[in-house]
Coordinates of C-alpha atoms and ligand atoms in Angstrom, one line a residue:
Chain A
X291 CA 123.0 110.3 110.2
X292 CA 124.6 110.2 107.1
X293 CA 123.1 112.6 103.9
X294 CA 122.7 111.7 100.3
X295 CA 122.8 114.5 98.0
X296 CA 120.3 114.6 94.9
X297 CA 120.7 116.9 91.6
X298 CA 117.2 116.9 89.5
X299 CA 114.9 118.4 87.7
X300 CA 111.8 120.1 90.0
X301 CA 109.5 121.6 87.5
X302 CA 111.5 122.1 85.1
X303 CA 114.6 123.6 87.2
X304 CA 117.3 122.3 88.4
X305 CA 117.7 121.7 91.8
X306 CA 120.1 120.1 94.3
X307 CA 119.5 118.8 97.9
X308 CA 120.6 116.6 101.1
X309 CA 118.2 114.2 102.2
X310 CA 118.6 111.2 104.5
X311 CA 118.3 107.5 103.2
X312 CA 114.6 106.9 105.0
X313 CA 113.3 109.8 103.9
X314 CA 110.4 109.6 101.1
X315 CA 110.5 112.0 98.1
X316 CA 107.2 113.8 99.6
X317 CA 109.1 114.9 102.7
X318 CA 111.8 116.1 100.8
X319 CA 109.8 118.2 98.5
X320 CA 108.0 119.6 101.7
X321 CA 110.4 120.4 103.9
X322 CA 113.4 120.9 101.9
X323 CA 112.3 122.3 98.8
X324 CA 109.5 123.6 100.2
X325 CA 106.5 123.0 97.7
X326 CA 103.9 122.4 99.9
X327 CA 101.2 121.9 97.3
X328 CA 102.8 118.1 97.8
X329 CA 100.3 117.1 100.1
X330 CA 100.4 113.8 102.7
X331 CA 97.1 112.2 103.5
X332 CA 98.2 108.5 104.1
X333 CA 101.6 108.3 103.3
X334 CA 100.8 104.4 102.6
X335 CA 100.1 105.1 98.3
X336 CA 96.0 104.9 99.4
X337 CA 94.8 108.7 98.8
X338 CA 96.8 110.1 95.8
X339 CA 97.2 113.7 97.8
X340 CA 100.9 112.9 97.0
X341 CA 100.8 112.5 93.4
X342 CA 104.0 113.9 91.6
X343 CA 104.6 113.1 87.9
X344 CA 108.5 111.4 88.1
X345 CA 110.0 110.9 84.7
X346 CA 106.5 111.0 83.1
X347 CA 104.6 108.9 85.1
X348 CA 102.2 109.5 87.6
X349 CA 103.5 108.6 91.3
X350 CA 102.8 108.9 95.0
X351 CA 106.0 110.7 96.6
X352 CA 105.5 109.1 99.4
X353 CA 106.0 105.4 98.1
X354 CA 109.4 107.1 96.5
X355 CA 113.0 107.2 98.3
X356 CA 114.0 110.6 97.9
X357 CA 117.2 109.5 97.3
X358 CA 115.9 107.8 94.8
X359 CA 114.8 111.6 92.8
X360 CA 118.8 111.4 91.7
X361 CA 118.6 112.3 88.1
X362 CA 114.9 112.6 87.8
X363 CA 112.4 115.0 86.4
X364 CA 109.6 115.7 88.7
X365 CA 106.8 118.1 88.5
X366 CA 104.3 119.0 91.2
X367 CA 101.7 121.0 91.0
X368 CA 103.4 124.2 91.2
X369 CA 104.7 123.3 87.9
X370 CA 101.4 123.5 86.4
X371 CA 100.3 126.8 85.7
X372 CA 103.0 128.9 83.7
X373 CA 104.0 132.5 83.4
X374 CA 100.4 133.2 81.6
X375 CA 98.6 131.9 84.2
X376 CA 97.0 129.1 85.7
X377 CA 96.9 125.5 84.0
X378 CA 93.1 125.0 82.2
X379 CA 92.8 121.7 84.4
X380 CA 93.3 124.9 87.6
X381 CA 91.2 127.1 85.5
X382 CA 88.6 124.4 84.9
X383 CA 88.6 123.3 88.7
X384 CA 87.8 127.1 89.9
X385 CA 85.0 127.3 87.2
X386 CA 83.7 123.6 88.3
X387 CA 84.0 124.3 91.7
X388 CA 85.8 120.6 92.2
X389 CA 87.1 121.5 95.6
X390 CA 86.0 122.4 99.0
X391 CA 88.7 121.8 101.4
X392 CA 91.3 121.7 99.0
X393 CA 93.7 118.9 100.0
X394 CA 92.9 116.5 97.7
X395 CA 93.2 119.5 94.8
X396 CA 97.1 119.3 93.7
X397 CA 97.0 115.2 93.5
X398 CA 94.1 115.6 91.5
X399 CA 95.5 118.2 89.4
X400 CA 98.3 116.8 88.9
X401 CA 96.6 113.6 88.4
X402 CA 94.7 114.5 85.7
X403 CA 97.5 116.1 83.8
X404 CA 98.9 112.6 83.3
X405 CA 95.8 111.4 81.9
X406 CA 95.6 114.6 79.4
X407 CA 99.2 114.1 78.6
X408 CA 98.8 110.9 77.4
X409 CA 94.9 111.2 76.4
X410 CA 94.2 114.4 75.5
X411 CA 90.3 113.3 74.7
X412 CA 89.2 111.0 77.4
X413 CA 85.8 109.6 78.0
X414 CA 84.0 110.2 81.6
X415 CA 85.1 106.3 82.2
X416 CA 88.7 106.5 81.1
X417 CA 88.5 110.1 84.0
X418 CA 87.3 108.1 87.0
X419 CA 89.9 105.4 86.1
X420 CA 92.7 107.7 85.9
X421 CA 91.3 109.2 89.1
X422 CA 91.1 106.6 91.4
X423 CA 93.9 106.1 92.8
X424 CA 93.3 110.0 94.8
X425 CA 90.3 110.3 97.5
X426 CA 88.5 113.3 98.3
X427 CA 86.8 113.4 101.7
X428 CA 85.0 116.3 100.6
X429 CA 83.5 113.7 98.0
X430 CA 83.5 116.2 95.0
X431 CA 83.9 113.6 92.9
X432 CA 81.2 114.4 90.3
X433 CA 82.5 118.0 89.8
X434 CA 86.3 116.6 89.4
X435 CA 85.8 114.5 86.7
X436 CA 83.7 116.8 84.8
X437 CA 86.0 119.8 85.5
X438 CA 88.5 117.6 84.0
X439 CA 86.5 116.7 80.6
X440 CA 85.4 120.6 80.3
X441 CA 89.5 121.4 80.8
X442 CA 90.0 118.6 78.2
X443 CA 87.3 120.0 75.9
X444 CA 89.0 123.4 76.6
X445 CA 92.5 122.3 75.5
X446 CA 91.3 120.8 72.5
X447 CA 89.3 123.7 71.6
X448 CA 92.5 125.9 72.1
X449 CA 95.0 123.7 70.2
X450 CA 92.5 123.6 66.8
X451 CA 92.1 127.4 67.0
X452 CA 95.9 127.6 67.2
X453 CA 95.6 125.5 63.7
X454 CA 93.1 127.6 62.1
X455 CA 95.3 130.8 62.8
Chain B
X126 CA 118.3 103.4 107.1
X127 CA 120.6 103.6 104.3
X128 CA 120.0 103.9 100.8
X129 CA 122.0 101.8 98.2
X130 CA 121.6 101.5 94.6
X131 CA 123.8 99.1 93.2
X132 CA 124.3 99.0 89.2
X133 CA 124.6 95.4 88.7
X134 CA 123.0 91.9 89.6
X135 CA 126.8 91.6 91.1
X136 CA 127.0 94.4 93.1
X137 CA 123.7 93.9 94.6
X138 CA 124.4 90.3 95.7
X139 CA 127.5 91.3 97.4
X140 CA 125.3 94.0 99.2
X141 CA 122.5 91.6 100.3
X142 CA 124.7 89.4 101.2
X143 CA 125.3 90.9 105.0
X144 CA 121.3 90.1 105.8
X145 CA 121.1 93.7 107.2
X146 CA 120.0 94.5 103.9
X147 CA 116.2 94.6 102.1
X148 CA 115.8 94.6 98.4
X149 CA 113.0 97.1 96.7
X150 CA 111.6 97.7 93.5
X151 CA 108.7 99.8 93.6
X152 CA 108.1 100.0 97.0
X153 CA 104.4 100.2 97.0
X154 CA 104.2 97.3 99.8
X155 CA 107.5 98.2 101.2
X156 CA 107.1 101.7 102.5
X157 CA 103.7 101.3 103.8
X158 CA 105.0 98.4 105.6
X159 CA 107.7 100.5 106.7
X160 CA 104.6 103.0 107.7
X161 CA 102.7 100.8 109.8
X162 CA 106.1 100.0 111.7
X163 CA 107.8 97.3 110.3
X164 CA 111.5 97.4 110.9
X165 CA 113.8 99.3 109.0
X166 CA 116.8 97.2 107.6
X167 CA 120.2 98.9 107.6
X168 CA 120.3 99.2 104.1
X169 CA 117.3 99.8 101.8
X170 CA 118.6 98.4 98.3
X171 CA 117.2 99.9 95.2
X172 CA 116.5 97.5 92.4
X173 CA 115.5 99.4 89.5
X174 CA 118.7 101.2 88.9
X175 CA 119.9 97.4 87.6
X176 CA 119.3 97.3 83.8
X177 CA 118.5 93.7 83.8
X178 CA 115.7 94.2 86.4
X179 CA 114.1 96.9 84.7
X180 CA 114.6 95.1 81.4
X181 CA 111.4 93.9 79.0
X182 CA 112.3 91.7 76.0
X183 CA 111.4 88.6 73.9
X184 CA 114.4 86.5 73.9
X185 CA 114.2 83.8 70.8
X186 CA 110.7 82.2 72.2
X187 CA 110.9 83.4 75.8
X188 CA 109.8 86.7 77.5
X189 CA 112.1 87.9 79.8
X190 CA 110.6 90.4 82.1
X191 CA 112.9 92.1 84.6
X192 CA 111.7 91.5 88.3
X193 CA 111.7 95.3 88.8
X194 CA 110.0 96.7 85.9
X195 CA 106.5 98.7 86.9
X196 CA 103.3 96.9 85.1
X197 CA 102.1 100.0 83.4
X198 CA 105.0 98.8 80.8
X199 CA 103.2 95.6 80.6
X200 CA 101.0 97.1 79.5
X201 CA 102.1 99.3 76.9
X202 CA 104.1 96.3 75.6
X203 CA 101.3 95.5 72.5
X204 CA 102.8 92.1 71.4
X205 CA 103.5 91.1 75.2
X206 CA 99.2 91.9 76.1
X207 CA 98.9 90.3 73.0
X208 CA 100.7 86.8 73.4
X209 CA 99.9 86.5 77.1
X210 CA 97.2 88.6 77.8
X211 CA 96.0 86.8 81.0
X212 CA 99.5 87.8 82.9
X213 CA 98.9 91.5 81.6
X214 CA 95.5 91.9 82.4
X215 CA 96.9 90.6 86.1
X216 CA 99.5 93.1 86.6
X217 CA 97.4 95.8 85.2
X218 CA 94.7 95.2 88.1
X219 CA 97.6 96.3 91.1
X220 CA 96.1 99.4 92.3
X221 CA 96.0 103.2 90.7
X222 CA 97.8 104.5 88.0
X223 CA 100.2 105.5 90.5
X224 CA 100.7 102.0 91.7
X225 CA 101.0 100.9 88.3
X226 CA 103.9 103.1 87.2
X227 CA 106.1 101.5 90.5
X228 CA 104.7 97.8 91.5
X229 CA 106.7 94.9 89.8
X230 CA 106.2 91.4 89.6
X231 CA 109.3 90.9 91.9
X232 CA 107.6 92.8 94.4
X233 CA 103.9 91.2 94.2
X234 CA 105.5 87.9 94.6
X235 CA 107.9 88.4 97.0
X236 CA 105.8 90.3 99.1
X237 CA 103.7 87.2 99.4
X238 CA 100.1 87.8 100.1
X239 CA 97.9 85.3 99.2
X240 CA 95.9 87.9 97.4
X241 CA 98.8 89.2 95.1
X242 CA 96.7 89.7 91.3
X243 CA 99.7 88.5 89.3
X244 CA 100.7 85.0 90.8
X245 CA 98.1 82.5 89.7
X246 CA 98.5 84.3 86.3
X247 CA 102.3 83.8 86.8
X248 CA 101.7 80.2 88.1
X249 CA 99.5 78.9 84.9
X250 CA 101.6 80.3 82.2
X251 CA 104.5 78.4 83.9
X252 CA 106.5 81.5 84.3
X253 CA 110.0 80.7 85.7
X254 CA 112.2 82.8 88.4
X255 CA 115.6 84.0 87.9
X256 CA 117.2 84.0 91.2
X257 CA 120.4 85.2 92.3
X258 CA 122.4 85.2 95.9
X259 CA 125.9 84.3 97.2
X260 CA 125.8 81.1 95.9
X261 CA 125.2 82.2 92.3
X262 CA 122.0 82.2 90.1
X263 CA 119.3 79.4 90.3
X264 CA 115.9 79.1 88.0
X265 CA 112.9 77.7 89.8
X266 CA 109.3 77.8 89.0
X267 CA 107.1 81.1 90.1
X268 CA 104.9 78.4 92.0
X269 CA 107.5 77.0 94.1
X270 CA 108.4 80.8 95.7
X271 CA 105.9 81.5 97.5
X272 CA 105.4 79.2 101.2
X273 CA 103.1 81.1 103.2
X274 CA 101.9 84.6 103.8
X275 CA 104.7 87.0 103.8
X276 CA 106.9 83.6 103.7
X277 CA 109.2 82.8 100.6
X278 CA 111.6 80.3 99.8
X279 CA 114.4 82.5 99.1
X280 CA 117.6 82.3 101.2
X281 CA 119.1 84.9 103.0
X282 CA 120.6 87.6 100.1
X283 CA 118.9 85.9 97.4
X284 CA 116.5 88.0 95.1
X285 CA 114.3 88.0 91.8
X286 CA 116.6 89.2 89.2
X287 CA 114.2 88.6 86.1
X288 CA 111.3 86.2 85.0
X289 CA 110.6 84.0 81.9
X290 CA 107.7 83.0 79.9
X291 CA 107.5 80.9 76.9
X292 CA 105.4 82.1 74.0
X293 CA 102.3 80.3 74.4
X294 CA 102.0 77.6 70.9
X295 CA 99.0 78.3 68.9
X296 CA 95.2 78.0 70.2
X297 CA 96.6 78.3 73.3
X298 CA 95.6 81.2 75.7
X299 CA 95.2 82.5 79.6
X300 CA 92.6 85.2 81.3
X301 CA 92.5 86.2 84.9
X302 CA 90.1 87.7 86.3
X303 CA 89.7 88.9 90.4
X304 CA 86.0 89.4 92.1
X305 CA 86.6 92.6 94.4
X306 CA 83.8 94.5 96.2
X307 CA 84.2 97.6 94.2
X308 CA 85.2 98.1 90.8
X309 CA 88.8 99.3 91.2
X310 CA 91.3 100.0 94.4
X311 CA 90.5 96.9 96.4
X312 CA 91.9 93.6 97.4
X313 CA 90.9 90.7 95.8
X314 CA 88.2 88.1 97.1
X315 CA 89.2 85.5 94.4
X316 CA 91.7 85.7 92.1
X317 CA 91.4 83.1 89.0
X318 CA 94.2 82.7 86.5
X319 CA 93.6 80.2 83.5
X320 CA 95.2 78.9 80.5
X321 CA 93.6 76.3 77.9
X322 CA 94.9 75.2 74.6
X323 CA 92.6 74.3 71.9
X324 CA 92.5 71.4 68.9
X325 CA 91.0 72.5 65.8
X326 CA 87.6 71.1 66.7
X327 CA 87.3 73.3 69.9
X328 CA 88.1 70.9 72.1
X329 CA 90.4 71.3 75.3
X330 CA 93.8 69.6 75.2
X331 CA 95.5 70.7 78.1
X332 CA 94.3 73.1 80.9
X333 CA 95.9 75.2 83.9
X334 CA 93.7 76.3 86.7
X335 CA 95.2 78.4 89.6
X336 CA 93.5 80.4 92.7
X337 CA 94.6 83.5 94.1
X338 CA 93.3 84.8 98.1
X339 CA 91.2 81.5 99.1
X340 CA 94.1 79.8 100.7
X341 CA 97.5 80.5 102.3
X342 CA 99.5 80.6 98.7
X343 CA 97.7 80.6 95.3
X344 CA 96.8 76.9 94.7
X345 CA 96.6 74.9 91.3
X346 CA 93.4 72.8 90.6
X347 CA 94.7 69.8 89.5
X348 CA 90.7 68.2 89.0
X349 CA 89.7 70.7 87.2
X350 CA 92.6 70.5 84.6
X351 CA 91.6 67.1 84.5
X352 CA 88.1 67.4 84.0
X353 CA 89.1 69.7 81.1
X354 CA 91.6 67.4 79.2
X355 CA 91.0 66.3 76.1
X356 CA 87.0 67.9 76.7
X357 CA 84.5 69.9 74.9
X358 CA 84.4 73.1 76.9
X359 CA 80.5 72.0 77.4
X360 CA 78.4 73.4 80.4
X361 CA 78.4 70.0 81.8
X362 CA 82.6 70.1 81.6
X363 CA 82.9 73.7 82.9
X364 CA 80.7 72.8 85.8
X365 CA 83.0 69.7 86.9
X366 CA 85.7 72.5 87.0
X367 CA 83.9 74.8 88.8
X368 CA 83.0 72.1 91.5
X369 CA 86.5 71.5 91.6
X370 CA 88.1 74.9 92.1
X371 CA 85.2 75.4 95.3
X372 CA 86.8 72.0 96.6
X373 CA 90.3 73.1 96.2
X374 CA 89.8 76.1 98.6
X375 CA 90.6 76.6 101.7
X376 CA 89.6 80.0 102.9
X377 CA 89.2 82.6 105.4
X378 CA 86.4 84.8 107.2
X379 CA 86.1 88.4 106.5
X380 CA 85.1 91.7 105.9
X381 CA 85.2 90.9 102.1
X382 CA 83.8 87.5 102.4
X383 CA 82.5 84.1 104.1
X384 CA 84.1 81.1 103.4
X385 CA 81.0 79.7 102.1
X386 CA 81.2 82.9 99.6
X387 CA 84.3 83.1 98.6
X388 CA 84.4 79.1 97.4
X389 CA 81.4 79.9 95.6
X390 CA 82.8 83.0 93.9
X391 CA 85.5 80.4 93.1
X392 CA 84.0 78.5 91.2
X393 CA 82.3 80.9 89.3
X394 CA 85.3 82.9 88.4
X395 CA 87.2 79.8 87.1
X396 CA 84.3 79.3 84.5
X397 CA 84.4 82.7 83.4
X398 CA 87.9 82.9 82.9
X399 CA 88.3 79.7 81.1
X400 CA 85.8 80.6 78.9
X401 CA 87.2 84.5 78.3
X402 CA 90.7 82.1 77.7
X403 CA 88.9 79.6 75.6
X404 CA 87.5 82.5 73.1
X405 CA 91.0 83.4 73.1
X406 CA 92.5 80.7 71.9
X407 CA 90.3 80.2 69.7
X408 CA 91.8 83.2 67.7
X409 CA 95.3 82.6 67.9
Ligands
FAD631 C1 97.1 101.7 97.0 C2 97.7 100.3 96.8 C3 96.9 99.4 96.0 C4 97.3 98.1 95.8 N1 96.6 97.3 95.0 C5 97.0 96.0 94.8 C6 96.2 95.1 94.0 O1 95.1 95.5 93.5 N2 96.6 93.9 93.8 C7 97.8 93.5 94.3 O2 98.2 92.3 94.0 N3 98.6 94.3 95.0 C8 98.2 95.5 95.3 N4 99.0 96.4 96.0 C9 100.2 95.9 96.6 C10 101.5 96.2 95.8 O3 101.4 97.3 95.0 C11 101.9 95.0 94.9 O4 102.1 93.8 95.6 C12 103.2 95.3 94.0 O5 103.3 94.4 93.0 C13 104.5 95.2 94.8 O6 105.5 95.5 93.9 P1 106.7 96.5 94.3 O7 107.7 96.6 93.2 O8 106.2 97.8 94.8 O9 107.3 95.8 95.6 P2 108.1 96.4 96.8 O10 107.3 97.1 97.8 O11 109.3 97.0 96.3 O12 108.6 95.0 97.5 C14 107.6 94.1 98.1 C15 108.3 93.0 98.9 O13 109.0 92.2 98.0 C16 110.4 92.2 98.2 N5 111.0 92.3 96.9 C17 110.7 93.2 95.9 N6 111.4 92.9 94.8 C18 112.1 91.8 95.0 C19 113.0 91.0 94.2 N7 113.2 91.3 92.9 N8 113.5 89.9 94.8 C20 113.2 89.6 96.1 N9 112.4 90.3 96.9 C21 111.9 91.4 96.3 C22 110.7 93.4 99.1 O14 111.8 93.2 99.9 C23 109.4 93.6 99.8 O15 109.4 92.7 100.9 C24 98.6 97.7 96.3 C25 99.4 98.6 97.0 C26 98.9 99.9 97.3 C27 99.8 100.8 98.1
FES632 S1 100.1 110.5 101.0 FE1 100.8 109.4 99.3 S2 99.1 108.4 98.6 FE2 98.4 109.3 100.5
FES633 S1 88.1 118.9 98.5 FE1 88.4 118.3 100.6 S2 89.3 116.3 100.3 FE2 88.8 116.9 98.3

């Protein structure tokens, strides 16, 4: 069967790969690229475990092509924390205890790093609306969306000390 | 299964043309079909690399929306939310934030459920399809696409390439609004999409009425538009309406609902969205 070969931008590197014309984005980033925090629950867009943010927008990889990635800037969760540390949205989930299996974790993360991207000072509402499109069978709901307010709150608080300095 | 992205509404019709081919835009019905074991066509084409079908823009008095583009940018579009709210709020009910940054209005009509959130919007703001295929490009009404679940009547290689709305005039104004179980993520029970225009006493000119899941297509209620021309919006009026929206539908048993229920829900939804429309319209 015939490949397509993709160049883009995985969290923030450049990277090229073969992949085969029915192949979604979420397999590709699994098994070829190997970032396994990508996780598949449904592969039908229903659980969110998938969640990859593609050109700025918040997206299940497995209702993506992955030939489709040509050109595109995707991060997963991998991308998240940086060379000092984890992300406070990871730093917030440890302290919040919002997991307990874990699967649902990286969609969630990254998840609600789309929300604080674009609304860096949600309300507990505008949380579980951003939020449902990802399930967690371990129903940690509660502790998710208030581990993602306190990471909010945490951001915030950091960005105005930056100002003061 | 291949994948193509063609550049241009040319190229792609040339493509479709072979009938081994399926047109995409977002995909969000596509590849879970695909999941549950639909067949794969030869050739999966990509629509969104197209600029026309990923296009937004007001053209002199029309909107043009490109077939392909995701609703989240319907919603971000202020004027567009603004002028025809109704057909925003619609789009902006498909699924998650991570449905809304793929699914287009190509796609929920195409795909043809009878539940699809943005059709009886589409249907009473008179939205138009652009269609093109081998033997050129064609404008027909959204209402007339749709002929059954899963059933269109597009010919073989045609597709959406874009769809037009005309500004609505002054005092005039739609709503839709959907009755699910939950409060998000589910499929609708009723869908009701409106659209009223107003005199300057308050009274009703002319009115649209369309229902989405309580029949094979979305249906228009022709009695209640009457009952609402040239009316007060009075209780007495809205009631005639409702009455006539339960008549009009002709739905199924299931998990989300009883017959008996969902013509009831029916009617109350199309008094609830005529008046959210009404108040509307009443500011423009
Ligand atoms: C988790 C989840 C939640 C959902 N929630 C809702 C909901 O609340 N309300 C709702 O209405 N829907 C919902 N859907 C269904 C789906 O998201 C919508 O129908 C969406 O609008 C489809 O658009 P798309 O661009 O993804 O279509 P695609 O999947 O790309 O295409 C759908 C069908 O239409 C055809 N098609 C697509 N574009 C064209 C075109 N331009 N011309 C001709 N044919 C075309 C395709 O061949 C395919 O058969 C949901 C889906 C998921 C996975
Ligand atoms: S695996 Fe993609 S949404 Fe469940
Ligand atoms: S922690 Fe187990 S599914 Fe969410």
């Amino acid at each position: 069967m015939s490949s397509t070969h993709v160049t883009c931008t995985i969290n923030g590197d450049q990277v090229e790969f073969l992949c085969r014309g029915d192949q979604t984005l979420l397999d590709a980033l699994r098994d070829t690229a190997g970032l396994i925090g990508v996780k598949e629950g449904c592969a039908t867009g229903d659980c969110g475990a998938c969640s990859v943010i593609l050109d700025g927008r918040l997206t299940c990889s497995c209702l993506v092509l992955a030939p489709e990635a040509e050109g595109a800037a995707i991060l997963t969760v991998e991308g998240m924390g940086g060379p000092d540390g984890l992300h406070p949205l990871q730093e917030a989930f440890l302290e919040g205890a919002a997991l307990q299996c874990g699967i649902c974790t990286p969609g969630f993360l990254v998840a609600g790093k789309a929300l604080l991207d674009r609304n860096p000072d949600p309300t507990e509402e505008q949380v579980r609306y951003a939020v449902a499109g990802n399930l967690c069978r371990c129903t940690g709901y509660d502790k998710i969306v208030r581990s993602i307010l306190a990471a909010a709150a945490d951001m915030k608080e950091a960005s105005e000390a930056k100002e003061t300095v | 299964m291949k994948y193509i992205a063609p550049a241009s509404v040319e190229e792609a019709v040339s493509i479709l043309a072979g009938g081994a081919a399926q047109a995409y835009a977002g995909a969000t019905d596509f590849l879970p079909q695909l999941q549950m074991g639909r067949p794969k066509p030869e050739q999966a084409v990509d629509l969104k690399r197209i600029d026309r079908l990923v296009d937004l823009r007001l053209e002199g008095d029309t909107w043009v929306i490109g077939a392909a583009v995701p609703a989240v940018r319907l919603t971000e579009e202020e004027q567009l939310a603004a002028e025809l709210p109704g057909l925003v709020e619609s789009a902006a009910l498909i699924g998650s934030d991570q449905i809304q940054s793929r699914a287009s209005l190509g796609g929920n009509l195409c795909n043809a459920s009878p539940a699809a959130d943005s059709v009886p919007a589409m249907v009473v703001d008179e939205g138009r399809a652009v269609i093109a295929g081998p033997g050129g490009m064609r404008t027909v009404p959204v209402a007339s696409v749709v002929t059954g679940p899963g059933q269109t009547s597009l010919a073989e290689g045609e597709f959406v390439v874009e769809f037009e709305f005309d500004r609505p005039p002054a005092r005039t104004s739609d709503a839709y609004l959907r009755f699910i179980p939950r409060t998000e993520m589910d499929i609708a029970v009723v869908g009701a999409g409106v659209r009223l225009s107003l005199d300057d006493s308050g009274r009703c000119t002319a009115a649209a009425v369309a229902l989405g899941a309580v029949a094979p297509t979305v249906v228009r209620v022709p009695d209640a538009e009457e009952a609402l021309a040239g009316r007060a919006l009075t209780e007495e009026v809205l009631a005639k309406a409702a009455a006539a929206s339960e008549a009009a539908c002709n739905p199924i048993d299931d998990k989300r609902g009883t017959k008996e229920y969902r013509r009831r829900v029916a009617g109350v939804l199309t008094v609830r969205a005529l008046k959210l429309a009404a108040a509307r319209a009443a500011d423009r």
